[in-house]
Amino acid sequence: MRIGLITPEPDHPLLADTAALLTPEHRVETLDPKTVVDVLEPLADVYLLKSRTPRALALARDLEQRGAPVVNSAAATALCQDRTAMAEQARRAGLPFAATRTVTALTQLASGPRLPGPVVVKSRHSRKHDLVARIDNDRQLRELAAAYPQEPVVVQEFAPNSGWDHKLWVVGDQLFAALRRSELSPAGQGSARPLALDDLPPGWPAFARRVGEVFELDVYGVDVIDTGDGAPLIVDINAFPGVRGQAGAPEALAALTLRRTNRSSTAGMRRATGARGKSSATAATPAS
């Protein structure tokens, strides 16, 4: 089978390790969205979308329109880039997502009413090196607005917590977890610390998988904080995160990839069989 990687970084540890597992029996190709203009037929059996740039999304949409399966889909990936749409989707589905309001530009927030208390301000559009900051007072807000005057942002009330983010990653049917110091922590984020699934509060694995159902994601990450007594609050959802340092993640991604190729091949055979059946039936019908 042929597997395509839509990424400018095929040496990313998760992708590189997954490719190493697949290549003994399958062909793995890289499509760099910065340089690939079109993909010629025949298409690969499945594509893994590990990029969120406009060009990568456009490439994925084109492949989907031509019948190729893409993991995750372009639509699901794009939804997770818009934090306003993400929050609306999650809260409609009853997921414990942080209450989120949208402001057209950061200067608008700075010139509005005083903040009721500590808030978290994030770029509305999720991307590499985007804005994520805790704001405790008007001075901090003015300074942030001076640095990012026209940045569209979302605002979430700061929820008291331990200062540690729970990183939940789902790859196909496998769940992985870690603890990482919040990026809002004065000490900085630091590296992730593995967390056994048995150490998660009750119900967390189920709602992590529910996120995949709601957002139609196969590979994703959920950033969660514990607001007390195991009560979860989702603060972000990421399509196809790095899942670095998690034993078994490349194997889970390789297995998911092969399941998707098999599913695609079976669907294609059914369509072809159906088309042949219709053609034969038509040919056998006598003329009136």
Backbone as numpy.savetxt, mean C-alpha at the origin, in Angstrom:
# Nx Ny Nz CAx CAy CAz Cx Cy Cz
6.91 -19.48 -16.06 6.08 -18.29 -16.06 6.95 -17.04 -16.06
6.37 -15.94 -16.54 7.08 -14.66 -16.56 6.45 -13.72 -15.54
7.32 -13.09 -14.75 6.88 -12.17 -13.71 7.57 -10.84 -13.94
6.80 -9.76 -13.94 7.36 -8.43 -14.14 7.36 -7.64 -12.85
8.47 -6.95 -12.59 8.58 -6.07 -11.43 8.53 -4.63 -11.90
7.50 -3.91 -11.52 7.39 -2.48 -11.88 8.04 -1.69 -10.76
9.30 -1.35 -10.95 10.06 -0.70 -9.90 11.34 -0.10 -10.47
11.81 1.02 -9.92 13.13 1.52 -10.29 14.24 0.90 -9.44
13.83 0.06 -8.44 14.80 -0.52 -7.50 14.63 -2.03 -7.40
15.04 -2.78 -8.42 14.90 -4.23 -8.34 15.81 -4.86 -7.27
16.79 -4.08 -6.78 17.68 -4.59 -5.75 17.12 -4.36 -4.34
15.91 -3.82 -4.23 15.27 -3.70 -2.92 15.26 -5.08 -2.29
15.63 -5.20 -1.00 15.77 -6.53 -0.39 14.57 -7.45 -0.58
13.35 -6.93 -0.39 12.17 -7.79 -0.54 12.05 -8.31 -1.96
12.22 -7.42 -2.95 12.10 -7.83 -4.35 13.25 -8.74 -4.76
14.46 -8.38 -4.36 15.62 -9.18 -4.75 15.54 -10.59 -4.18
15.13 -10.70 -2.91 15.03 -12.03 -2.30 13.89 -12.83 -2.92
12.80 -12.16 -3.25 11.68 -12.85 -3.89 12.08 -13.33 -5.28
12.76 -12.47 -6.04 13.21 -12.86 -7.38 14.15 -14.06 -7.31
15.02 -14.08 -6.29 15.95 -15.20 -6.15 15.21 -16.51 -5.91
14.09 -16.44 -5.20 13.29 -17.64 -4.97 12.58 -18.11 -6.24
12.22 -17.17 -7.10 11.42 -17.50 -8.29 12.26 -17.89 -9.49
13.46 -17.31 -9.63 14.21 -17.46 -10.87 14.67 -18.88 -11.21
14.83 -19.79 -10.26 15.22 -21.14 -10.73 14.23 -21.74 -11.72
12.96 -21.40 -11.59 11.95 -22.00 -12.47 11.17 -20.99 -13.29
11.31 -19.71 -12.99 10.50 -18.68 -13.65 11.39 -17.52 -14.08
10.89 -16.77 -15.03 11.63 -15.63 -15.57 11.11 -14.35 -14.92
12.02 -13.60 -14.30 11.65 -12.35 -13.62 12.29 -11.19 -14.38
11.45 -10.22 -14.78 11.91 -9.07 -15.56 11.59 -7.79 -14.80
12.42 -6.77 -14.98 12.20 -5.48 -14.33 11.74 -4.45 -15.35
10.69 -3.72 -14.98 10.21 -2.59 -15.78 10.43 -1.33 -14.95
11.40 -0.53 -15.33 11.66 0.72 -14.63 10.70 1.77 -15.17
9.75 2.25 -14.35 8.76 3.20 -14.86 9.36 4.52 -15.32
10.60 4.80 -14.94 11.26 6.03 -15.38 11.70 5.94 -16.83
11.87 4.71 -17.34 12.41 4.57 -18.69 11.50 3.79 -19.64
10.64 2.92 -19.10 9.76 2.11 -19.96 8.61 2.96 -20.47
8.44 3.00 -21.77 7.35 3.75 -22.38 6.17 2.83 -22.69
6.46 1.64 -23.20 5.39 0.71 -23.56 5.92 -0.70 -23.33
5.01 -1.62 -23.11 5.36 -3.02 -22.91 4.78 -3.80 -24.07
5.65 -4.48 -24.79 5.23 -5.22 -25.97 4.63 -6.58 -25.58
3.78 -7.09 -26.44 3.23 -8.43 -26.27 4.34 -9.45 -26.56
4.29 -10.63 -25.96 3.30 -11.07 -24.98 3.60 -10.50 -23.60
2.55 -10.25 -22.86 2.72 -9.71 -21.52 3.15 -10.80 -20.55
3.68 -10.39 -19.41 4.04 -11.34 -18.36 2.76 -11.90 -17.73
2.91 -12.97 -16.98 1.76 -13.60 -16.33 1.23 -12.76 -15.17
2.10 -11.98 -14.54 1.70 -11.12 -13.43 2.78 -10.05 -13.26
2.34 -8.90 -12.74 3.27 -7.80 -12.46 3.13 -7.39 -11.00
4.26 -7.12 -10.35 4.28 -6.62 -8.98 4.58 -5.13 -9.04
3.66 -4.32 -8.51 3.78 -2.86 -8.58 4.43 -2.34 -7.30
5.75 -2.17 -7.34 6.50 -1.65 -6.18 7.01 -0.25 -6.50
6.08 0.63 -6.85 6.38 2.03 -7.13 5.07 2.79 -7.11
5.13 4.06 -6.66 3.89 4.83 -6.55 3.93 6.11 -7.37
4.90 6.22 -8.28 5.01 7.43 -9.08 3.89 7.48 -10.12
3.56 8.66 -10.63 2.53 8.75 -11.67 2.84 7.87 -12.88
4.11 7.79 -13.29 4.46 6.97 -14.44 4.26 5.49 -14.14
4.58 5.08 -12.92 4.38 3.68 -12.55 2.90 3.32 -12.54
2.08 4.21 -12.01 0.65 3.96 -11.97 0.05 3.92 -13.37
0.51 4.82 -14.24 0.02 4.83 -15.62 0.41 3.53 -16.34
1.62 3.07 -16.10 2.07 1.81 -16.70 1.22 0.65 -16.19
0.95 0.62 -14.89 0.15 -0.45 -14.32 -1.27 -0.44 -14.88
-1.84 0.75 -15.00 -3.20 0.85 -15.56 -3.25 0.32 -16.98
-2.24 0.66 -17.77 -2.21 0.18 -19.16 -2.14 -1.34 -19.20
-1.31 -1.94 -18.34 -1.19 -3.39 -18.31 -2.50 -4.04 -17.87
-3.16 -3.44 -16.90 -4.45 -3.98 -16.45 -5.49 -3.91 -17.56
-5.52 -2.81 -18.28 -6.48 -2.67 -19.37 -6.24 -3.69 -20.48
-5.00 -4.14 -20.57 -4.66 -5.14 -21.58 -4.79 -6.57 -21.04
-5.32 -6.70 -19.82 -5.65 -8.01 -19.28 -4.64 -8.62 -18.34
-3.56 -7.91 -18.00 -2.55 -8.48 -17.11 -2.90 -8.21 -15.65
-2.73 -9.20 -14.77 -2.96 -8.97 -13.34 -1.78 -8.16 -12.75
-2.10 -7.20 -11.89 -1.09 -6.36 -11.24 -1.33 -6.40 -9.74
-0.27 -6.62 -8.98 -0.31 -6.70 -7.52 0.57 -5.58 -6.94
-0.04 -4.61 -6.21 -1.46 -4.35 -6.03 -1.97 -3.61 -7.27
-3.28 -3.53 -7.43 -3.82 -2.84 -8.59 -3.45 -1.36 -8.55
-3.47 -0.73 -9.71 -3.17 0.70 -9.78 -4.17 1.51 -8.96
-5.46 1.11 -9.01 -6.49 1.85 -8.28 -6.27 1.75 -6.78
-5.97 0.57 -6.27 -5.74 0.39 -4.84 -4.50 1.14 -4.38
-3.46 1.12 -5.22 -2.23 1.83 -4.87 -2.48 3.33 -4.82
-3.20 3.86 -5.80 -3.49 5.29 -5.84 -4.35 5.71 -4.65
-5.29 4.87 -4.25 -6.15 5.21 -3.11 -5.33 5.40 -1.85
-4.31 4.59 -1.66 -3.48 4.70 -0.46 -2.52 5.88 -0.51
-2.44 6.56 -1.65 -1.62 7.76 -1.73 -2.37 9.01 -1.32
-3.68 8.97 -1.34 -4.51 10.12 -0.99 -5.04 9.90 0.43
-4.45 10.59 1.39 -4.82 10.33 2.79 -6.25 10.76 3.11
-6.79 11.69 2.35 -8.19 12.07 2.56 -9.10 10.93 2.14
-8.90 10.42 0.92 -9.71 9.31 0.43 -9.50 8.06 1.28
-8.27 7.84 1.72 -7.97 6.68 2.56 -8.77 6.73 3.85
-8.77 7.88 4.52 -9.50 8.01 5.78 -10.99 7.81 5.57
-11.52 8.38 4.51 -12.96 8.25 4.23 -13.33 6.79 3.99
-12.52 6.11 3.20 -12.79 4.70 2.90 -12.74 3.86 4.17
-11.72 4.09 5.00 -11.55 3.29 6.21 -12.70 3.52 7.19
-13.05 4.77 7.41 -14.08 5.07 8.40 -15.46 4.61 7.92
-15.72 4.68 6.61 -16.98 4.15 6.09 -17.10 2.65 6.37
-15.96 1.97 6.33 -15.96 0.52 6.54 -15.93 0.16 8.03
-15.91 1.16 8.90 -15.91 0.89 10.33 -14.55 0.54 10.89
-13.48 0.80 10.16 -12.14 0.54 10.67 -11.76 1.64 11.67
-10.95 1.31 12.68 -10.57 2.30 13.69 -9.50 3.26 13.18
-9.88 4.12 12.27 -8.94 5.05 11.63 -9.03 6.42 12.30
-7.90 7.09 12.42 -7.87 8.41 13.06 -8.78 9.39 12.32
-9.56 10.17 13.08 -10.38 11.22 12.47 -9.48 12.18 11.72
-9.86 12.48 10.48 -8.98 13.23 9.58 -9.76 14.34 8.89
-9.20 15.55 8.89 -9.78 16.64 8.09 -8.73 17.16 7.13
-9.19 17.71 6.04 -8.31 18.12 4.95 -8.27 19.64 4.85
-7.07 20.17 4.60 -6.88 21.61 4.42 -6.15 21.81 3.09
-6.66 22.73 2.28 -6.14 22.91 0.93 -4.68 23.32 0.91
-4.27 24.16 1.83 -2.87 24.61 1.90 -2.52 24.87 3.36
-1.26 24.61 3.71 -0.84 24.76 5.10 -0.99 26.19 5.60
-0.82 27.17 4.72 -1.01 28.56 5.13 -2.44 28.81 5.57
-3.39 28.11 4.96 -4.79 28.24 5.35 -5.01 27.75 6.78
-4.34 26.65 7.13 -4.45 26.14 8.49 -3.84 27.12 9.48
-2.69 27.69 9.11 -1.99 28.61 10.01 -2.77 29.90 10.24
-3.56 30.32 9.26 -4.30 31.57 9.37 -5.70 31.37 9.94
-6.07 30.13 10.24 -7.41 29.84 10.75 -7.47 29.90 12.27
-8.52 29.34 12.83 -8.68 29.33 14.29 -7.54 28.60 14.98
-7.31 28.95 16.23 -6.25 28.30 16.99 -6.55 26.81 17.14
-5.50 26.03 17.13 -5.67 24.59 17.25 -6.14 24.24 18.66
-7.04 23.27 18.78 -7.58 22.91 20.10 -6.58 22.18 20.99
-5.53 21.67 20.42 -4.54 20.91 21.17 -3.51 20.33 20.22
-2.66 19.45 20.68 -1.66 18.85 19.79 -2.33 18.14 18.62
-1.78 18.34 17.43 -2.29 17.68 16.23 -1.12 17.12 15.44
-1.44 16.21 14.55 -0.46 15.67 13.60 -0.85 16.18 12.22
0.11 16.81 11.56 -0.10 17.36 10.22 0.70 16.51 9.23
0.01 16.06 8.17 0.66 15.23 7.16 0.33 15.75 5.78
1.25 15.54 4.85 0.94 15.81 3.45 -0.29 14.99 3.07
-1.22 15.63 2.34 -2.39 14.88 1.91 -1.97 13.73 1.00
-1.00 13.98 0.12 -0.58 12.98 -0.84 0.69 12.28 -0.34
0.53 11.02 -0.01 1.64 10.23 0.52 2.71 10.02 -0.54
3.94 10.26 -0.19 5.06 10.10 -1.12 6.35 10.04 -0.31
7.43 9.74 -0.97 8.72 9.67 -0.30 9.11 11.05 0.23
9.54 11.10 1.48 9.96 12.34 2.13 8.81 13.35 2.23
7.59 12.86 2.44 6.48 13.79 2.60 6.49 14.37 4.02
5.52 15.24 4.27 5.47 15.97 5.54 4.67 15.18 6.57
5.28 14.93 7.72 4.61 14.35 8.88 5.18 15.04 10.11
4.34 15.78 10.83 4.85 16.56 11.96 3.80 16.68 13.05
4.27 16.68 14.29 3.39 16.98 15.42 3.48 18.47 15.70
2.31 19.09 15.85 2.26 20.53 16.12 1.58 20.74 17.48
2.30 21.41 18.38 1.79 21.64 19.74 1.32 23.07 19.99
1.76 24.01 19.14 1.41 25.41 19.39 1.41 26.20 18.09
0.93 27.44 18.17 0.81 28.27 16.97 2.16 28.63 16.37
3.17 28.79 17.20 4.51 29.11 16.68 5.01 27.99 15.78
4.89 26.76 16.22 5.32 25.63 15.40 4.54 25.58 14.09
3.26 25.88 14.18 2.43 25.85 12.98 2.86 26.92 11.99
3.14 28.12 12.48 3.60 29.19 11.58 4.93 28.83 10.92
5.83 28.24 11.68 7.12 27.84 11.12 6.94 26.77 10.05
6.05 25.82 10.31 5.81 24.76 9.32 5.17 25.33 8.06
4.23 26.27 8.25 3.56 26.89 7.10 4.54 27.71 6.27
5.52 28.32 6.92 6.53 29.08 6.19 7.39 28.16 5.32
7.62 26.94 5.80 8.45 25.99 5.06 7.67 25.27 3.96
6.35 25.07 4.17 5.52 24.34 3.21 4.23 25.12 2.96
4.31 26.33 2.44 3.13 27.21 2.39 1.96 26.65 1.60
2.20 26.04 0.44 1.11 25.59 -0.42 0.85 24.08 -0.34
1.43 23.43 0.65 1.27 21.98 0.77 -0.15 21.61 1.21
-0.89 20.83 0.40 -2.19 20.31 0.87 -1.93 19.31 2.00
-2.67 19.43 3.09 -2.39 18.60 4.26 -3.68 18.00 4.82
-3.49 16.96 5.63 -4.56 16.44 6.47 -4.14 16.67 7.92
-5.14 16.82 8.77 -4.89 17.11 10.18 -5.60 16.05 11.02
-4.85 15.45 11.94 -5.40 14.46 12.85 -5.07 14.88 14.29
-6.04 14.74 15.18 -5.75 15.02 16.59 -4.69 14.05 17.08
-3.76 14.56 17.88 -2.72 13.69 18.42 -3.33 12.80 19.50
-3.17 11.49 19.32 -3.71 10.52 20.28 -2.59 10.09 21.22
-2.73 10.33 22.52 -1.69 9.89 23.46 -1.41 8.40 23.30
-0.13 8.04 23.31 0.25 6.65 23.13 1.65 6.44 23.70
2.15 5.24 23.57 3.44 4.88 24.16 4.63 5.46 23.42
4.41 6.02 22.23 5.52 6.49 21.41 6.05 5.44 20.44
5.41 4.28 20.45 5.81 3.20 19.55 4.68 2.92 18.57
5.03 2.83 17.29 4.07 2.41 16.26 4.11 0.90 16.11
2.96 0.31 16.00 2.90 -1.09 15.61 2.85 -1.14 14.09
3.81 -1.80 13.50 3.86 -1.97 12.05 3.31 -3.36 11.73
2.18 -3.39 11.08 1.57 -4.65 10.66 1.67 -4.76 9.15
2.25 -5.83 8.68 2.41 -6.04 7.25 1.69 -7.31 6.84
0.98 -7.25 5.74 0.30 -8.43 5.20 0.83 -8.68 3.80
1.27 -9.90 3.58 1.74 -10.34 2.26 0.96 -11.60 1.90
-0.04 -11.44 1.05 -0.89 -12.58 0.73 -1.66 -13.02 1.96
-1.43 -14.25 2.40 -2.13 -14.76 3.58 -1.24 -14.75 4.83
-0.09 -14.08 4.75 0.84 -14.03 5.88 0.85 -12.65 6.53
0.88 -12.64 7.86 0.91 -11.40 8.63 2.24 -11.31 9.36
2.85 -10.14 9.34 4.10 -9.87 10.04 3.91 -8.64 10.91
4.68 -8.54 11.99 4.50 -7.42 12.90 5.85 -6.97 13.47
5.92 -5.69 13.81 7.12 -5.14 14.43 6.72 -3.89 15.21
7.60 -3.48 16.09 7.46 -2.22 16.80 8.52 -1.26 16.27
8.14 -0.02 16.07 9.09 0.99 15.63 8.78 2.30 16.34
9.83 2.94 16.83 9.63 4.23 17.47 8.94 5.18 16.49
7.91 5.88 16.94 7.16 6.79 16.07 8.07 7.84 15.46
7.81 8.18 14.21 8.58 9.24 13.57 8.32 10.60 14.21
7.29 10.69 15.04 7.02 11.92 15.78 7.80 11.97 17.08
8.50 10.89 17.41 9.27 10.86 18.64 10.49 11.76 18.55
10.79 12.51 19.61 12.00 13.36 19.60 13.28 12.56 19.38
13.26 11.28 19.77 14.45 10.44 19.62 14.63 9.93 18.21
13.67 10.17 17.34 13.79 9.67 15.97 13.21 8.29 15.85
13.03 7.85 14.61 12.29 6.63 14.36 13.09 5.38 14.70
14.29 5.26 14.19 15.10 4.08 14.47 14.62 2.86 13.70
15.25 1.73 13.99 14.94 0.51 13.26 13.79 -0.23 13.94
13.15 -1.11 13.17 12.01 -1.87 13.68 12.49 -3.02 14.56
11.68 -3.35 15.55 11.95 -4.48 16.43 10.90 -5.55 16.19
11.32 -6.77 15.85 10.35 -7.82 15.56 9.36 -8.01 16.70
8.14 -8.35 16.36 7.08 -8.55 17.34 6.34 -9.83 16.99
6.29 -10.75 17.93 5.57 -12.00 17.69 4.08 -11.73 17.57
3.42 -12.45 16.67 1.98 -12.24 16.48 1.20 -12.54 17.75
1.70 -13.47 18.57 1.03 -13.79 19.82 1.05 -12.62 20.81
1.97 -11.67 20.57 2.08 -10.52 21.47 1.18 -9.36 21.04
0.48 -9.48 19.92 -0.46 -8.45 19.50 -1.71 -8.51 20.36
-2.34 -7.36 20.62 -3.61 -7.38 21.35 -4.65 -8.20 20.61
-5.62 -8.76 21.34 -6.66 -9.56 20.69 -7.40 -8.76 19.62
-7.66 -9.42 18.50 -8.42 -8.80 17.42 -7.59 -8.04 16.41
-6.34 -7.74 16.72 -5.54 -6.96 15.78 -5.26 -7.69 14.47
-4.89 -8.97 14.48 -4.68 -9.65 13.19 -5.92 -9.61 12.30
-7.10 -9.74 12.91 -8.32 -9.75 12.11 -8.58 -8.40 11.46
-8.39 -7.30 12.21 -8.67 -6.01 11.58 -7.57 -5.65 10.58
-6.34 -6.15 10.77 -5.29 -5.91 9.77 -5.68 -6.55 8.44
-6.22 -7.76 8.50 -6.65 -8.43 7.27 -7.90 -7.77 6.70
-8.72 -7.22 7.56 -9.92 -6.51 7.10 -9.51 -5.30 6.26
-8.40 -4.66 6.59 -7.90 -3.54 5.79 -7.68 -3.98 4.35
-7.09 -5.16 4.16 -6.87 -5.66 2.80 -8.15 -5.86 2.03
-9.19 -6.34 2.72 -10.47 -6.53 2.06 -11.08 -5.19 1.66
-11.03 -4.22 2.56 -11.65 -2.91 2.31 -10.94 -2.18 1.18
-9.61 -2.26 1.15 -8.84 -1.51 0.17 -8.40 -2.35 -1.03
-8.81 -3.62 -1.06 -8.48 -4.53 -2.17 -6.98 -4.60 -2.40
-6.25 -4.83 -1.31 -4.80 -4.92 -1.33 -4.36 -6.35 -1.05
-3.28 -6.76 -1.71 -2.67 -8.06 -1.44 -1.39 -7.94 -0.63
-0.68 -6.83 -0.83 0.57 -6.57 -0.11 0.46 -5.16 0.46
0.49 -5.03 1.79 0.25 -3.71 2.37 0.76 -3.65 3.80
0.87 -2.42 4.29 1.26 -2.19 5.66 0.24 -1.31 6.36
0.05 -1.54 7.65 -0.87 -0.76 8.46 -0.10 -0.23 9.66
-0.06 1.08 9.82 0.57 1.70 10.98 -0.49 1.92 12.05
-0.27 1.34 13.21 -1.28 1.35 14.27 -0.64 1.81 15.58
-1.37 2.60 16.35 -0.94 2.92 17.70 -1.94 2.34 18.69
-1.43 1.97 19.84 -2.27 1.45 20.92 -2.63 2.64 21.81
-3.90 3.01 21.82 -4.33 4.17 22.60 -4.72 3.81 24.03
-4.46 2.57 24.41 -4.73 2.14 25.77 -5.57 0.89 25.83
-5.15 -0.09 26.65 -5.89 -1.35 26.82 -6.09 -2.09 25.50
-5.11 -1.93 24.58 -5.19 -2.65 23.32 -6.14 -2.07 22.31
-6.63 -0.84 22.56 -7.53 -0.20 21.59 -6.71 0.33 20.42
-6.93 -0.18 19.19 -6.09 0.23 18.06 -6.60 1.50 17.39
-5.67 2.26 16.87 -6.01 3.42 16.04 -5.09 3.40 14.83
-5.66 3.24 13.65 -4.87 3.23 12.41 -4.52 4.67 12.05
-3.24 4.91 11.78 -2.81 6.25 11.40 -2.33 6.30 9.95
-2.08 5.15 9.32 -1.67 5.16 7.92 -1.77 3.76 7.35
-1.94 3.70 6.03 -1.98 2.44 5.28 -1.09 2.62 4.06
-0.23 1.66 3.81 0.73 1.76 2.71 0.60 0.56 1.78
0.51 0.85 0.50 0.48 -0.22 -0.50 1.91 -0.67 -0.82
2.14 -1.97 -0.73 3.42 -2.61 -1.07 4.60 -1.95 -0.35
4.63 -2.01 0.98 5.76 -1.47 1.73 6.98 -2.38 1.62
8.08 -1.96 2.22 9.32 -2.72 2.10 9.35 -4.02 2.88
8.64 -4.09 4.01 8.63 -5.29 4.86 10.06 -5.77 5.11
10.92 -4.85 5.48 12.34 -5.19 5.65 12.57 -6.00 6.92
13.46 -6.96 6.79 13.91 -7.71 7.95 12.93 -8.69 8.53
11.86 -8.99 7.82 10.85 -9.93 8.32 11.07 -11.31 7.72
11.52 -12.24 8.55 11.76 -13.60 8.06 10.49 -14.18 7.49
10.58 -14.72 6.29 9.43 -15.34 5.64 8.69 -14.43 4.68
8.99 -13.13 4.69 8.28 -12.21 3.80 8.57 -12.50 2.32
9.82 -12.72 1.90 10.05 -13.04 0.48 9.34 -14.33 0.07
9.33 -15.33 0.95 8.65 -16.58 0.62 7.14 -16.34 0.46
6.57 -15.49 1.33 5.14 -15.18 1.22 4.83 -14.45 -0.08
5.73 -13.53 -0.48 5.50 -12.78 -1.72 5.66 -13.69 -2.93
6.63 -14.59 -2.90 6.80 -15.54 -4.00 5.58 -16.43 -4.14
5.05 -16.91 -3.02 3.87 -17.77 -3.06 2.67 -17.00 -3.59
2.48 -15.76 -3.14 1.38 -14.94 -3.64 1.51 -14.71 -5.14
2.71 -14.43 -5.60 2.94 -14.19 -7.03 2.53 -15.39 -7.86
2.92 -16.57 -7.42 2.58 -17.77 -8.18 1.09 -18.06 -8.13
0.45 -17.76 -7.00 -1.00 -17.94 -6.95 -1.69 -17.01 -7.94
-1.21 -15.79 -8.04 -1.83 -14.85 -8.97 -1.60 -15.26 -10.42
-0.42 -15.80 -10.73 -0.17 -16.25 -12.10 -1.07 -17.44 -12.43
-1.23 -18.36 -11.47 -2.09 -19.52 -11.72 -3.54 -19.09 -11.88
-3.98 -18.14 -11.05 -5.35 -17.64 -11.15 -5.57 -16.99 -12.51
-4.57 -16.20 -12.95 -4.68 -15.54 -14.25 -4.74 -16.54 -15.39
-3.90 -17.58 -15.30 -3.87 -18.59 -16.36 -5.19 -19.35 -16.42
-5.75 -19.69 -15.25 -7.03 -20.41 -15.21 -8.15 -19.57 -15.81
-8.17 -18.27 -15.44 -9.21 -17.38 -15.99 -9.07 -17.26 -17.49
-7.81 -17.17 -17.98 -7.59 -17.06 -19.41 -8.06 -18.30 -20.15
-7.81 -19.49 -19.57 -8.24 -20.74 -20.20 -9.76 -20.83 -20.25
-10.41 -20.34 -19.16 -11.88 -20.37 -19.16 -12.44 -19.44 -20.23
-11.83 -18.27 -20.37 -12.31 -17.34 -21.40 -12.12 -17.93 -22.78
-10.94 -18.54 -23.00 -10.65 -19.12 -24.31 -11.58 -20.29 -24.63
-11.82 -21.13 -23.60 -12.71 -22.27 -23.79 -14.13 -21.81 -24.10
-14.56 -20.78 -23.36 -15.89 -20.23 -23.61 -16.02 -19.68 -25.01
-14.98 -18.99 -25.47 -15.00 -18.41 -26.82 -15.05 -19.50 -27.88
-14.26 -20.61 -27.65 -14.27 -21.69 -28.62 -15.63 -22.38 -28.66
-16.22 -22.54 -27.43 -17.53 -23.18 -27.35 -18.58 -22.40 -28.10
-18.58 -21.08 -27.95 -19.54 -20.24 -28.65 -19.33 -20.31 -30.15
-18.05 -20.34 -30.56 -17.75 -20.38 -31.99 -18.25 -21.69 -32.60
-18.01 -22.83 -31.88 -18.44 -24.12 -32.40 -19.95 -24.21 -32.49
-20.62 -23.68 -31.47 -22.08 -23.73 -31.46 -22.64 -22.95 -32.63
-22.03 -21.81 -32.90 -22.51 -20.98 -34.02 -22.31 -21.71 -35.34
-21.14 -22.36 -35.50 -20.86 -23.03 -36.77 -21.80 -24.21 -36.98
-22.22 -24.83 -35.86 -23.07 -26.01 -36.02 -24.53 -25.66 -36.24
-24.93 -24.41 -36.09 -26.32 -24.03 -36.26 -26.65 -23.98 -37.74
-27.64 -24.72 -38.18 -27.96 -24.73 -39.61 -28.59 -23.40 -40.04
-28.38 -23.08 -41.28 -28.96 -21.83 -41.81 -30.46 -21.99 -41.97
-31.19 -20.97 -41.73 -32.66 -21.03 -41.85 -33.08 -20.78 -43.28
